[in-house]
PDB file of C-alpha atoms in Angstrom:
ATOM      1  CA  UNK A   1     142.652 -34.090 110.889  1.00 57.00           C
ATOM      2  CA  UNK A   2     145.882 -35.856 110.013  1.00 53.00           C
ATOM      3  CA  UNK A   3     147.390 -34.584 106.782  1.00 48.00           C
ATOM      4  CA  UNK A   4     150.211 -35.978 104.651  1.00 47.00           C
ATOM      5  CA  UNK A   5     153.476 -34.742 106.181  1.00 44.00           C
ATOM      6  CA  UNK A   6     151.411 -32.479 108.418  1.00 45.00           C
ATOM      7  CA  UNK A   7     150.165 -30.315 105.530  1.00 44.00           C
ATOM      8  CA  UNK A   8     146.682 -29.923 104.038  1.00 39.00           C
ATOM      9  CA  UNK A   9     145.786 -31.128 100.598  1.00 40.00           C
ATOM     10  CA  UNK A  10     146.830 -28.809  97.807  1.00 42.00           C
ATOM     11  CA  UNK A  11     143.694 -29.701  95.832  1.00 41.00           C
ATOM     12  CA  UNK A  12     141.051 -28.668  98.323  1.00 48.00           C
ATOM     13  CA  UNK A  13     140.839 -26.181 101.160  1.00 55.00           C
ATOM     14  CA  UNK A  14     140.927 -27.516 104.702  1.00 57.00           C
ATOM     15  CA  UNK A  15     137.201 -26.921 105.160  1.00 66.00           C
ATOM     16  CA  UNK A  16     136.242 -29.094 102.181  1.00 88.00           C
ATOM     17  CA  UNK A  17     138.440 -32.114 102.802  1.00 95.00           C
ATOM     18  CA  UNK A  18     136.498 -35.330 103.376  1.00 97.00           C
ATOM     19  CA  UNK A  19     137.358 -36.840 106.783  1.00 98.00           C
ATOM     20  CA  UNK A  20     137.843 -40.596 106.619  1.00 98.00           C
ATOM     21  CA  UNK A  21     139.525 -43.058 108.979  1.00 98.00           C
ATOM     22  CA  UNK A  22     142.256 -45.549 108.054  1.00 98.00           C
ATOM     23  CA  UNK A  23     142.724 -48.275 110.659  1.00 98.00           C
ATOM     24  CA  UNK A  24     145.545 -50.825 110.795  1.00 98.00           C
ATOM     25  CA  UNK A  25     144.415 -54.100 112.342  1.00 98.00           C
ATOM     26  CA  UNK A  26     146.290 -56.846 114.235  1.00 98.00           C
ATOM     27  CA  UNK A  27     148.768 -54.721 116.185  1.00 98.00           C
ATOM     28  CA  UNK A  28     150.731 -56.884 118.678  1.00 98.00           C
ATOM     29  CA  UNK A  29     150.346 -60.067 116.641  1.00 96.00           C
ATOM     30  CA  UNK A  30     154.078 -60.135 115.841  1.00 96.00           C
ATOM     31  CA  UNK A  31     157.147 -57.915 115.505  1.00 97.00           C
ATOM     32  CA  UNK A  32     156.799 -57.377 111.747  1.00 98.00           C
ATOM     33  CA  UNK A  33     153.250 -56.067 112.115  1.00 98.00           C
ATOM     34  CA  UNK A  34     154.194 -53.832 115.033  1.00 98.00           C
ATOM     35  CA  UNK A  35     157.164 -52.375 113.169  1.00 98.00           C
ATOM     36  CA  UNK A  36     155.065 -51.604 110.112  1.00 98.00           C
ATOM     37  CA  UNK A  37     152.231 -49.971 112.006  1.00 98.00           C
ATOM     38  CA  UNK A  38     154.549 -47.916 114.221  1.00 98.00           C
ATOM     39  CA  UNK A  39     156.415 -46.632 111.170  1.00 98.00           C
ATOM     40  CA  UNK A  40     153.166 -45.609 109.480  1.00 98.00           C
ATOM     41  CA  UNK A  41     151.943 -43.884 112.639  1.00 98.00           C
ATOM     42  CA  UNK A  42     155.097 -41.792 112.924  1.00 97.00           C
ATOM     43  CA  UNK A  43     154.535 -40.543 109.374  1.00 97.00           C
ATOM     44  CA  UNK A  44     150.818 -39.881 110.005  1.00 97.00           C
ATOM     45  CA  UNK A  45     149.739 -42.446 107.437  1.00 98.00           C
ATOM     46  CA  UNK A  46     147.099 -43.974 109.758  1.00 98.00           C
ATOM     47  CA  UNK A  47     144.357 -42.539 111.945  1.00 98.00           C
ATOM     48  CA  UNK A  48     143.540 -45.649 113.987  1.00 98.00           C
ATOM     49  CA  UNK A  49     145.185 -48.828 115.271  1.00 98.00           C
ATOM     50  CA  UNK A  50     143.360 -51.951 116.448  1.00 98.00           C
ATOM     51  CA  UNK A  51     145.228 -54.021 119.042  1.00 98.00           C
ATOM     52  CA  UNK A  52     145.399 -57.641 120.163  1.00 98.00           C
ATOM     53  CA  UNK A  53     145.569 -57.092 123.914  1.00 97.00           C
ATOM     54  CA  UNK A  54     145.510 -60.884 124.391  1.00 94.00           C
ATOM     55  CA  UNK A  55     148.796 -61.275 122.506  1.00 96.00           C
ATOM     56  CA  UNK A  56     151.791 -62.363 124.615  1.00 95.00           C
ATOM     57  CA  UNK A  57     153.845 -59.365 123.489  1.00 96.00           C
ATOM     58  CA  UNK A  58     151.174 -56.754 124.264  1.00 98.00           C
ATOM     59  CA  UNK A  59     152.004 -55.686 127.820  1.00 97.00           C
ATOM     60  CA  UNK A  60     155.803 -55.668 127.740  1.00 97.00           C
ATOM     61  CA  UNK A  61     156.605 -54.809 124.118  1.00 98.00           C
ATOM     62  CA  UNK A  62     153.745 -53.656 121.906  1.00 98.00           C
ATOM     63  CA  UNK A  63     151.812 -51.389 124.264  1.00 98.00           C
ATOM     64  CA  UNK A  64     154.794 -49.321 125.493  1.00 98.00           C
ATOM     65  CA  UNK A  65     155.935 -48.690 121.914  1.00 98.00           C
ATOM     66  CA  UNK A  66     152.430 -47.715 120.869  1.00 98.00           C
ATOM     67  CA  UNK A  67     152.010 -45.279 123.737  1.00 97.00           C
ATOM     68  CA  UNK A  68     154.969 -43.337 122.354  1.00 96.00           C
ATOM     69  CA  UNK A  69     153.976 -43.467 118.690  1.00 97.00           C
ATOM     70  CA  UNK A  70     150.168 -43.212 118.688  1.00 97.00           C
ATOM     71  CA  UNK A  71     149.971 -39.430 118.595  1.00 96.00           C
ATOM     72  CA  UNK A  72     146.470 -38.301 117.653  1.00 96.00           C
ATOM     73  CA  UNK A  73     145.393 -41.674 116.266  1.00 98.00           C
ATOM     74  CA  UNK A  74     142.533 -43.633 117.804  1.00 98.00           C
ATOM     75  CA  UNK A  75     143.764 -46.784 119.541  1.00 98.00           C
ATOM     76  CA  UNK A  76     141.271 -49.576 120.108  1.00 98.00           C
ATOM     77  CA  UNK A  77     140.710 -53.198 121.036  1.00 98.00           C
ATOM     78  CA  UNK A  78     140.784 -55.897 118.365  1.00 98.00           C
ATOM     79  CA  UNK A  79     138.494 -58.335 120.183  1.00 97.00           C
ATOM     80  CA  UNK A  80     139.776 -61.841 119.573  1.00 96.00           C
ATOM     81  CA  UNK A  81     138.026 -65.201 119.637  1.00 95.00           C
ATOM     82  CA  UNK A  82     139.851 -66.974 116.807  1.00 94.00           C
ATOM     83  CA  UNK A  83     143.581 -66.160 116.975  1.00 92.00           C
ATOM     84  CA  UNK A  84     145.336 -68.546 119.334  1.00 87.00           C
ATOM     85  CA  UNK A  85     148.868 -67.094 119.467  1.00 82.00           C
ATOM     86  CA  UNK A  86     150.905 -69.560 121.561  1.00 62.00           C
ATOM     87  CA  UNK A  87     147.825 -71.544 122.582  1.00 65.00           C
ATOM     88  CA  UNK A  88     145.095 -73.203 120.583  1.00 56.00           C
ATOM     89  CA  UNK A  89     142.558 -70.731 119.213  1.00 68.00           C
ATOM     90  CA  UNK A  90     139.306 -70.653 121.209  1.00 77.00           C
ATOM     91  CA  UNK A  91     137.381 -71.153 117.963  1.00 87.00           C
ATOM     92  CA  UNK A  92     138.008 -71.533 114.279  1.00 89.00           C
ATOM     93  CA  UNK A  93     136.091 -68.818 112.451  1.00 91.00           C
ATOM     94  CA  UNK A  94     133.754 -71.209 110.612  1.00 90.00           C
ATOM     95  CA  UNK A  95     132.832 -72.965 113.850  1.00 93.00           C
ATOM     96  CA  UNK A  96     132.284 -69.665 115.641  1.00 94.00           C
ATOM     97  CA  UNK A  97     129.989 -68.391 112.892  1.00 94.00           C
ATOM     98  CA  UNK A  98     127.922 -71.582 112.922  1.00 94.00           C
ATOM     99  CA  UNK A  99     127.596 -71.596 116.699  1.00 92.00           C
ATOM    100  CA  UNK A 100     126.597 -67.938 116.686  1.00 93.00           C
ATOM    101  CA  UNK A 101     123.904 -68.515 114.073  1.00 92.00           C
ATOM    102  CA  UNK A 102     122.434 -71.380 116.093  1.00 92.00           C
ATOM    103  CA  UNK A 103     122.635 -69.461 119.415  1.00 84.00           C
ATOM    104  CA  UNK A 104     125.116 -71.899 120.899  1.00 88.00           C
ATOM    105  CA  UNK A 105     127.629 -69.385 122.240  1.00 92.00           C
ATOM    106  CA  UNK A 106     128.029 -69.086 126.001  1.00 94.00           C
ATOM    107  CA  UNK A 107     127.248 -65.467 126.867  1.00 95.00           C
ATOM    108  CA  UNK A 108     128.976 -65.674 130.260  1.00 96.00           C
ATOM    109  CA  UNK A 109     132.147 -66.933 128.591  1.00 94.00           C
ATOM    110  CA  UNK A 110     131.931 -64.093 126.044  1.00 95.00           C
ATOM    111  CA  UNK A 111     131.577 -61.574 128.887  1.00 96.00           C
ATOM    112  CA  UNK A 112     134.694 -62.970 130.545  1.00 95.00           C
ATOM    113  CA  UNK A 113     136.664 -62.915 127.305  1.00 95.00           C
ATOM    114  CA  UNK A 114     135.741 -59.342 126.444  1.00 96.00           C
ATOM    115  CA  UNK A 115     136.290 -57.973 129.935  1.00 97.00           C
ATOM    116  CA  UNK A 116     139.613 -59.783 130.219  1.00 96.00           C
ATOM    117  CA  UNK A 117     140.843 -58.315 126.941  1.00 96.00           C
ATOM    118  CA  UNK A 118     139.624 -54.851 127.940  1.00 98.00           C
ATOM    119  CA  UNK A 119     141.446 -55.188 131.267  1.00 98.00           C
ATOM    120  CA  UNK A 120     144.630 -56.120 129.417  1.00 97.00           C
ATOM    121  CA  UNK A 121     144.199 -53.235 126.978  1.00 98.00           C
ATOM    122  CA  UNK A 122     143.858 -50.712 129.790  1.00 98.00           C
ATOM    123  CA  UNK A 123     146.772 -52.224 131.706  1.00 98.00           C
ATOM    124  CA  UNK A 124     149.010 -51.848 128.669  1.00 98.00           C
ATOM    125  CA  UNK A 125     147.809 -48.597 127.115  1.00 98.00           C
ATOM    126  CA  UNK A 126     146.851 -46.809 130.308  1.00 97.00           C
ATOM    127  CA  UNK A 127     143.308 -45.841 129.393  1.00 97.00           C
ATOM    128  CA  UNK A 128     140.100 -47.114 127.830  1.00 98.00           C
ATOM    129  CA  UNK A 129     140.101 -47.912 124.122  1.00 98.00           C
ATOM    130  CA  UNK A 130     138.843 -45.294 121.699  1.00 98.00           C
ATOM    131  CA  UNK A 131     136.951 -48.041 119.885  1.00 98.00           C
ATOM    132  CA  UNK A 132     136.247 -51.759 119.763  1.00 98.00           C
ATOM    133  CA  UNK A 133     136.155 -53.995 116.715  1.00 98.00           C
ATOM    134  CA  UNK A 134     136.692 -57.711 116.197  1.00 97.00           C
ATOM    135  CA  UNK A 135     139.408 -59.875 114.694  1.00 97.00           C
ATOM    136  CA  UNK A 136     137.782 -61.420 111.618  1.00 96.00           C
ATOM    137  CA  UNK A 137     134.798 -59.223 112.557  1.00 97.00           C
ATOM    138  CA  UNK A 138     133.673 -61.565 115.346  1.00 97.00           C
ATOM    139  CA  UNK A 139     132.186 -58.656 117.297  1.00 98.00           C
ATOM    140  CA  UNK A 140     129.285 -58.411 114.838  1.00 97.00           C
ATOM    141  CA  UNK A 141     128.136 -62.026 115.110  1.00 97.00           C
ATOM    142  CA  UNK A 142     124.792 -62.868 116.760  1.00 96.00           C
ATOM    143  CA  UNK A 143     125.327 -63.378 120.459  1.00 96.00           C
ATOM    144  CA  UNK A 144     128.666 -61.575 120.422  1.00 97.00           C
ATOM    145  CA  UNK A 145     127.319 -58.155 119.485  1.00 97.00           C
ATOM    146  CA  UNK A 146     124.701 -58.326 122.252  1.00 97.00           C
ATOM    147  CA  UNK A 147     127.428 -59.044 124.810  1.00 97.00           C
ATOM    148  CA  UNK A 148     129.519 -56.203 123.389  1.00 98.00           C
ATOM    149  CA  UNK A 149     126.662 -53.731 123.850  1.00 98.00           C
ATOM    150  CA  UNK A 150     126.059 -54.970 127.396  1.00 98.00           C
ATOM    151  CA  UNK A 151     129.727 -54.557 128.308  1.00 98.00           C
ATOM    152  CA  UNK A 152     129.833 -51.088 126.777  1.00 98.00           C
ATOM    153  CA  UNK A 153     126.828 -50.077 128.862  1.00 97.00           C
ATOM    154  CA  UNK A 154     128.136 -51.547 132.099  1.00 97.00           C
ATOM    155  CA  UNK A 155     131.773 -50.552 131.693  1.00 97.00           C
ATOM    156  CA  UNK A 156     131.908 -47.428 129.549  1.00 97.00           C
ATOM    157  CA  UNK A 157     128.517 -45.766 129.867  1.00 93.00           C
ATOM    158  CA  UNK A 158     130.176 -42.351 130.152  1.00 91.00           C
ATOM    159  CA  UNK A 159     132.933 -42.960 127.580  1.00 90.00           C
ATOM    160  CA  UNK A 160     132.559 -42.032 123.882  1.00 91.00           C
ATOM    161  CA  UNK A 161     133.747 -45.377 122.512  1.00 97.00           C
ATOM    162  CA  UNK A 162     132.914 -46.147 118.904  1.00 98.00           C
ATOM    163  CA  UNK A 163     132.362 -49.573 117.368  1.00 98.00           C
ATOM    164  CA  UNK A 164     133.118 -50.704 113.831  1.00 98.00           C
ATOM    165  CA  UNK A 165     130.342 -51.790 111.503  1.00 98.00           C
ATOM    166  CA  UNK A 166     130.998 -53.499 108.160  1.00 98.00           C
ATOM    167  CA  UNK A 167     128.229 -52.069 105.979  1.00 98.00           C
ATOM    168  CA  UNK A 168     129.974 -51.446 102.612  1.00 98.00           C
ATOM    169  CA  UNK A 169     130.686 -47.835 101.714  1.00 98.00           C
ATOM    170  CA  UNK A 170     129.385 -48.509  98.200  1.00 98.00           C
ATOM    171  CA  UNK A 171     126.185 -50.371  97.377  1.00 95.00           C
ATOM    172  CA  UNK A 172     127.808 -51.414  94.094  1.00 96.00           C
ATOM    173  CA  UNK A 173     130.410 -53.625  95.771  1.00 97.00           C
ATOM    174  CA  UNK A 174     129.783 -57.358  95.596  1.00 95.00           C
ATOM    175  CA  UNK A 175     131.350 -60.512  96.988  1.00 96.00           C
ATOM    176  CA  UNK A 176     133.066 -60.458 100.372  1.00 95.00           C
ATOM    177  CA  UNK A 177     131.836 -56.961 101.386  1.00 96.00           C
ATOM    178  CA  UNK A 178     128.226 -58.137 100.980  1.00 97.00           C
ATOM    179  CA  UNK A 179     128.925 -61.353 102.906  1.00 96.00           C
ATOM    180  CA  UNK A 180     130.240 -59.336 105.863  1.00 96.00           C
ATOM    181  CA  UNK A 181     127.179 -57.115 105.753  1.00 96.00           C
ATOM    182  CA  UNK A 182     124.884 -60.145 105.824  1.00 95.00           C
ATOM    183  CA  UNK A 183     126.899 -61.896 108.544  1.00 93.00           C
ATOM    184  CA  UNK A 184     126.048 -59.215 111.039  1.00 95.00           C
ATOM    185  CA  UNK A 185     127.306 -55.953 109.599  1.00 96.00           C
ATOM    186  CA  UNK A 186     123.878 -54.480 108.857  1.00 97.00           C
ATOM    187  CA  UNK A 187     122.329 -55.731 112.099  1.00 97.00           C
ATOM    188  CA  UNK A 188     125.274 -54.380 114.079  1.00 97.00           C
ATOM    189  CA  UNK A 189     124.917 -50.949 112.494  1.00 97.00           C
ATOM    190  CA  UNK A 190     121.217 -50.941 113.407  1.00 98.00           C
ATOM    191  CA  UNK A 191     121.908 -52.119 116.956  1.00 98.00           C
ATOM    192  CA  UNK A 192     124.593 -49.473 117.467  1.00 97.00           C
ATOM    193  CA  UNK A 193     122.256 -46.706 116.320  1.00 97.00           C
ATOM    194  CA  UNK A 194     119.561 -47.994 118.646  1.00 97.00           C
ATOM    195  CA  UNK A 195     121.969 -48.023 121.577  1.00 96.00           C
ATOM    196  CA  UNK A 196     123.342 -44.569 120.773  1.00 95.00           C
ATOM    197  CA  UNK A 197     126.843 -45.917 120.096  1.00 97.00           C
ATOM    198  CA  UNK A 198     128.898 -44.006 117.530  1.00 97.00           C
ATOM    199  CA  UNK A 199     130.064 -45.924 114.459  1.00 98.00           C
ATOM    200  CA  UNK A 200     131.639 -45.408 111.065  1.00 98.00           C
ATOM    201  CA  UNK A 201     129.596 -44.450 108.025  1.00 97.00           C
ATOM    202  CA  UNK A 202     130.539 -47.008 105.416  1.00 98.00           C
ATOM    203  CA  UNK A 203     133.289 -49.604 105.500  1.00 98.00           C
ATOM    204  CA  UNK A 204     136.071 -50.442 103.041  1.00 98.00           C
ATOM    205  CA  UNK A 205     139.296 -52.412 102.861  1.00 98.00           C
ATOM    206  CA  UNK A 206     137.667 -55.788 102.231  1.00 98.00           C
ATOM    207  CA  UNK A 207     139.306 -58.016  99.630  1.00 97.00           C
ATOM    208  CA  UNK A 208     140.832 -61.466  99.370  1.00 95.00           C
ATOM    209  CA  UNK A 209     144.360 -60.542 100.546  1.00 96.00           C
ATOM    210  CA  UNK A 210     145.545 -61.686  97.134  1.00 94.00           C
ATOM    211  CA  UNK A 211     146.191 -58.507  95.143  1.00 94.00           C
ATOM    212  CA  UNK A 212     149.638 -57.317  94.143  1.00 95.00           C
ATOM    213  CA  UNK A 213     147.867 -54.255  92.719  1.00 97.00           C
ATOM    214  CA  UNK A 214     146.720 -53.128  96.160  1.00 98.00           C
ATOM    215  CA  UNK A 215     146.914 -49.522  94.990  1.00 98.00           C
ATOM    216  CA  UNK A 216     144.075 -50.239  92.555  1.00 98.00           C
ATOM    217  CA  UNK A 217     141.972 -51.588  95.429  1.00 98.00           C
ATOM    218  CA  UNK A 218     142.668 -48.495  97.487  1.00 98.00           C
ATOM    219  CA  UNK A 219     141.737 -46.214  94.599  1.00 98.00           C
ATOM    220  CA  UNK A 220     138.392 -47.985  94.292  1.00 98.00           C
ATOM    221  CA  UNK A 221     137.702 -47.571  97.991  1.00 98.00           C
ATOM    222  CA  UNK A 222     138.526 -43.873  97.862  1.00 98.00           C
ATOM    223  CA  UNK A 223     135.998 -43.362  95.081  1.00 98.00           C
ATOM    224  CA  UNK A 224     133.338 -44.143  97.701  1.00 98.00           C
ATOM    225  CA  UNK A 225     134.809 -41.694 100.225  1.00 98.00           C
ATOM    226  CA  UNK A 226     132.291 -39.835 102.367  1.00 97.00           C
ATOM    227  CA  UNK A 227     132.598 -38.287 105.827  1.00 97.00           C
ATOM    228  CA  UNK A 228     132.992 -41.016 108.426  1.00 98.00           C
ATOM    229  CA  UNK A 229     134.041 -43.818 106.102  1.00 98.00           C
ATOM    230  CA  UNK A 230     136.429 -46.351 107.642  1.00 98.00           C
ATOM    231  CA  UNK A 231     139.049 -48.266 105.653  1.00 98.00           C
ATOM    232  CA  UNK A 232     140.813 -51.174 107.336  1.00 98.00           C
ATOM    233  CA  UNK A 233     144.314 -52.283 106.391  1.00 98.00           C
ATOM    234  CA  UNK A 234     146.774 -54.974 107.497  1.00 98.00           C
ATOM    235  CA  UNK A 235     150.354 -53.727 106.979  1.00 98.00           C
ATOM    236  CA  UNK A 236     153.620 -55.255 108.159  1.00 98.00           C
ATOM    237  CA  UNK A 237     157.204 -54.159 107.567  1.00 98.00           C
ATOM    238  CA  UNK A 238     158.370 -57.692 106.761  1.00 98.00           C
ATOM    239  CA  UNK A 239     156.970 -61.148 106.063  1.00 97.00           C
ATOM    240  CA  UNK A 240     156.301 -62.639 109.471  1.00 89.00           C
ATOM    241  CA  UNK A 241     156.011 -66.312 110.344  1.00 84.00           C
ATOM    242  CA  UNK A 242     152.840 -68.274 111.177  1.00 83.00           C
ATOM    243  CA  UNK A 243     150.691 -65.728 109.369  1.00 92.00           C
ATOM    244  CA  UNK A 244     148.467 -66.719 106.450  1.00 93.00           C
ATOM    245  CA  UNK A 245     148.450 -63.227 104.942  1.00 97.00           C
ATOM    246  CA  UNK A 246     152.053 -62.299 105.755  1.00 97.00           C
ATOM    247  CA  UNK A 247     153.117 -61.698 102.149  1.00 97.00           C
ATOM    248  CA  UNK A 248     150.132 -59.459 101.431  1.00 98.00           C
ATOM    249  CA  UNK A 249     150.796 -57.424 104.558  1.00 98.00           C
ATOM    250  CA  UNK A 250     154.108 -56.373 103.045  1.00 98.00           C
ATOM    251  CA  UNK A 251     152.357 -55.386  99.795  1.00 98.00           C
ATOM    252  CA  UNK A 252     149.999 -53.144 101.754  1.00 98.00           C
ATOM    253  CA  UNK A 253     152.817 -51.654 103.802  1.00 98.00           C
ATOM    254  CA  UNK A 254     154.882 -50.719 100.759  1.00 98.00           C
ATOM    255  CA  UNK A 255     151.920 -48.935  99.189  1.00 98.00           C
ATOM    256  CA  UNK A 256     151.031 -47.073 102.399  1.00 98.00           C
ATOM    257  CA  UNK A 257     154.667 -45.925 102.710  1.00 98.00           C
ATOM    258  CA  UNK A 258     154.816 -44.731  99.116  1.00 98.00           C
ATOM    259  CA  UNK A 259     154.435 -41.215  97.683  1.00 98.00           C
ATOM    260  CA  UNK A 260     151.614 -42.660  95.554  1.00 98.00           C
ATOM    261  CA  UNK A 261     149.532 -43.165  98.690  1.00 98.00           C
ATOM    262  CA  UNK A 262     149.666 -39.486  99.627  1.00 97.00           C
ATOM    263  CA  UNK A 263     149.016 -38.440  96.032  1.00 98.00           C
ATOM    264  CA  UNK A 264     145.961 -40.676  96.000  1.00 98.00           C
ATOM    265  CA  UNK A 265     144.616 -39.122  99.200  1.00 98.00           C
ATOM    266  CA  UNK A 266     145.141 -35.652  97.797  1.00 97.00           C
ATOM    267  CA  UNK A 267     143.504 -36.537  94.501  1.00 97.00           C
ATOM    268  CA  UNK A 268     140.447 -37.856  96.337  1.00 97.00           C
ATOM    269  CA  UNK A 269     140.305 -34.764  98.539  1.00 98.00           C
ATOM    270  CA  UNK A 270     140.340 -36.738 101.781  1.00 98.00           C
ATOM    271  CA  UNK A 271     142.081 -36.288 105.122  1.00 98.00           C
ATOM    272  CA  UNK A 272     142.904 -39.173 107.449  1.00 98.00           C
ATOM    273  CA  UNK A 273     141.042 -38.359 110.641  1.00 98.00           C
ATOM    274  CA  UNK A 274     140.445 -40.175 113.944  1.00 98.00           C
ATOM    275  CA  UNK A 275     136.807 -41.209 113.914  1.00 98.00           C
ATOM    276  CA  UNK A 276     136.490 -40.110 117.534  1.00 97.00           C
ATOM    277  CA  UNK A 277     137.049 -36.500 116.488  1.00 96.00           C
ATOM    278  CA  UNK A 278     134.554 -36.406 113.646  1.00 95.00           C
ATOM    279  CA  UNK A 279     131.359 -34.388 113.873  1.00 85.00           C
ATOM    280  CA  UNK A 280     128.862 -36.372 111.819  1.00 73.00           C
ATOM    281  CA  UNK A 281     125.677 -35.042 113.366  1.00 56.00           C
ATOM    282  CA  UNK A 282     124.392 -33.518 110.146  1.00 44.00           C
TER     283      UNK A 282
END
């Protein structure tokens, strides 16, 4: 388990802390995001990082820095079908969703995209990813999730790689969390169980990227904390360019760097833990 400043919570004994994962998405998208995530990793304020291995800066800049800073955190692939970087995006999200629902996605093309991004991840980080998820949750869409399971079986049959599901950690949550569940989150969780692929137990971090009171959001998510829950976040150390949520990334970063963040974890009795190390058999 990763504890604030390397020390266990003062409110609960080590054996009773609730292990949850906190994953920062979009690593390698730009310098501001990389700087923010690396800073949080050094201070053990994250337990997972999801990486754009298709980003131009991945091999020469982002991956070498991450190899030094990752520590015990899980490092995984942020499978991308919608972020174009220097080139046009392969799909806009709305178009991708519609094509997936009407079974109009080319499975051979998806295989090539996923294997190419996995190749790039391994070339940069030096080993297989600890997990795979999707930028804008594309990995859970019909047609995409089937390809993901096939690639996991053919490429990593002997590797304990986990995959994100987006089933909300609380049944009381409404709005966007429910939409993600219906757009493949629930079916992905079922498919992962059927295939024997490890996954998180409950998902949080979903909101409209429009809240200055991000701490209040985080407090709500922690109230649903249970072993194996995964919270996603999108921090950056500065407001980057060509990024629709750039301003909100800085809001998240400032909270995650604050003493309030650690106090909130302690008050909830949780410990940030790599999901790959959790024993959730019971």
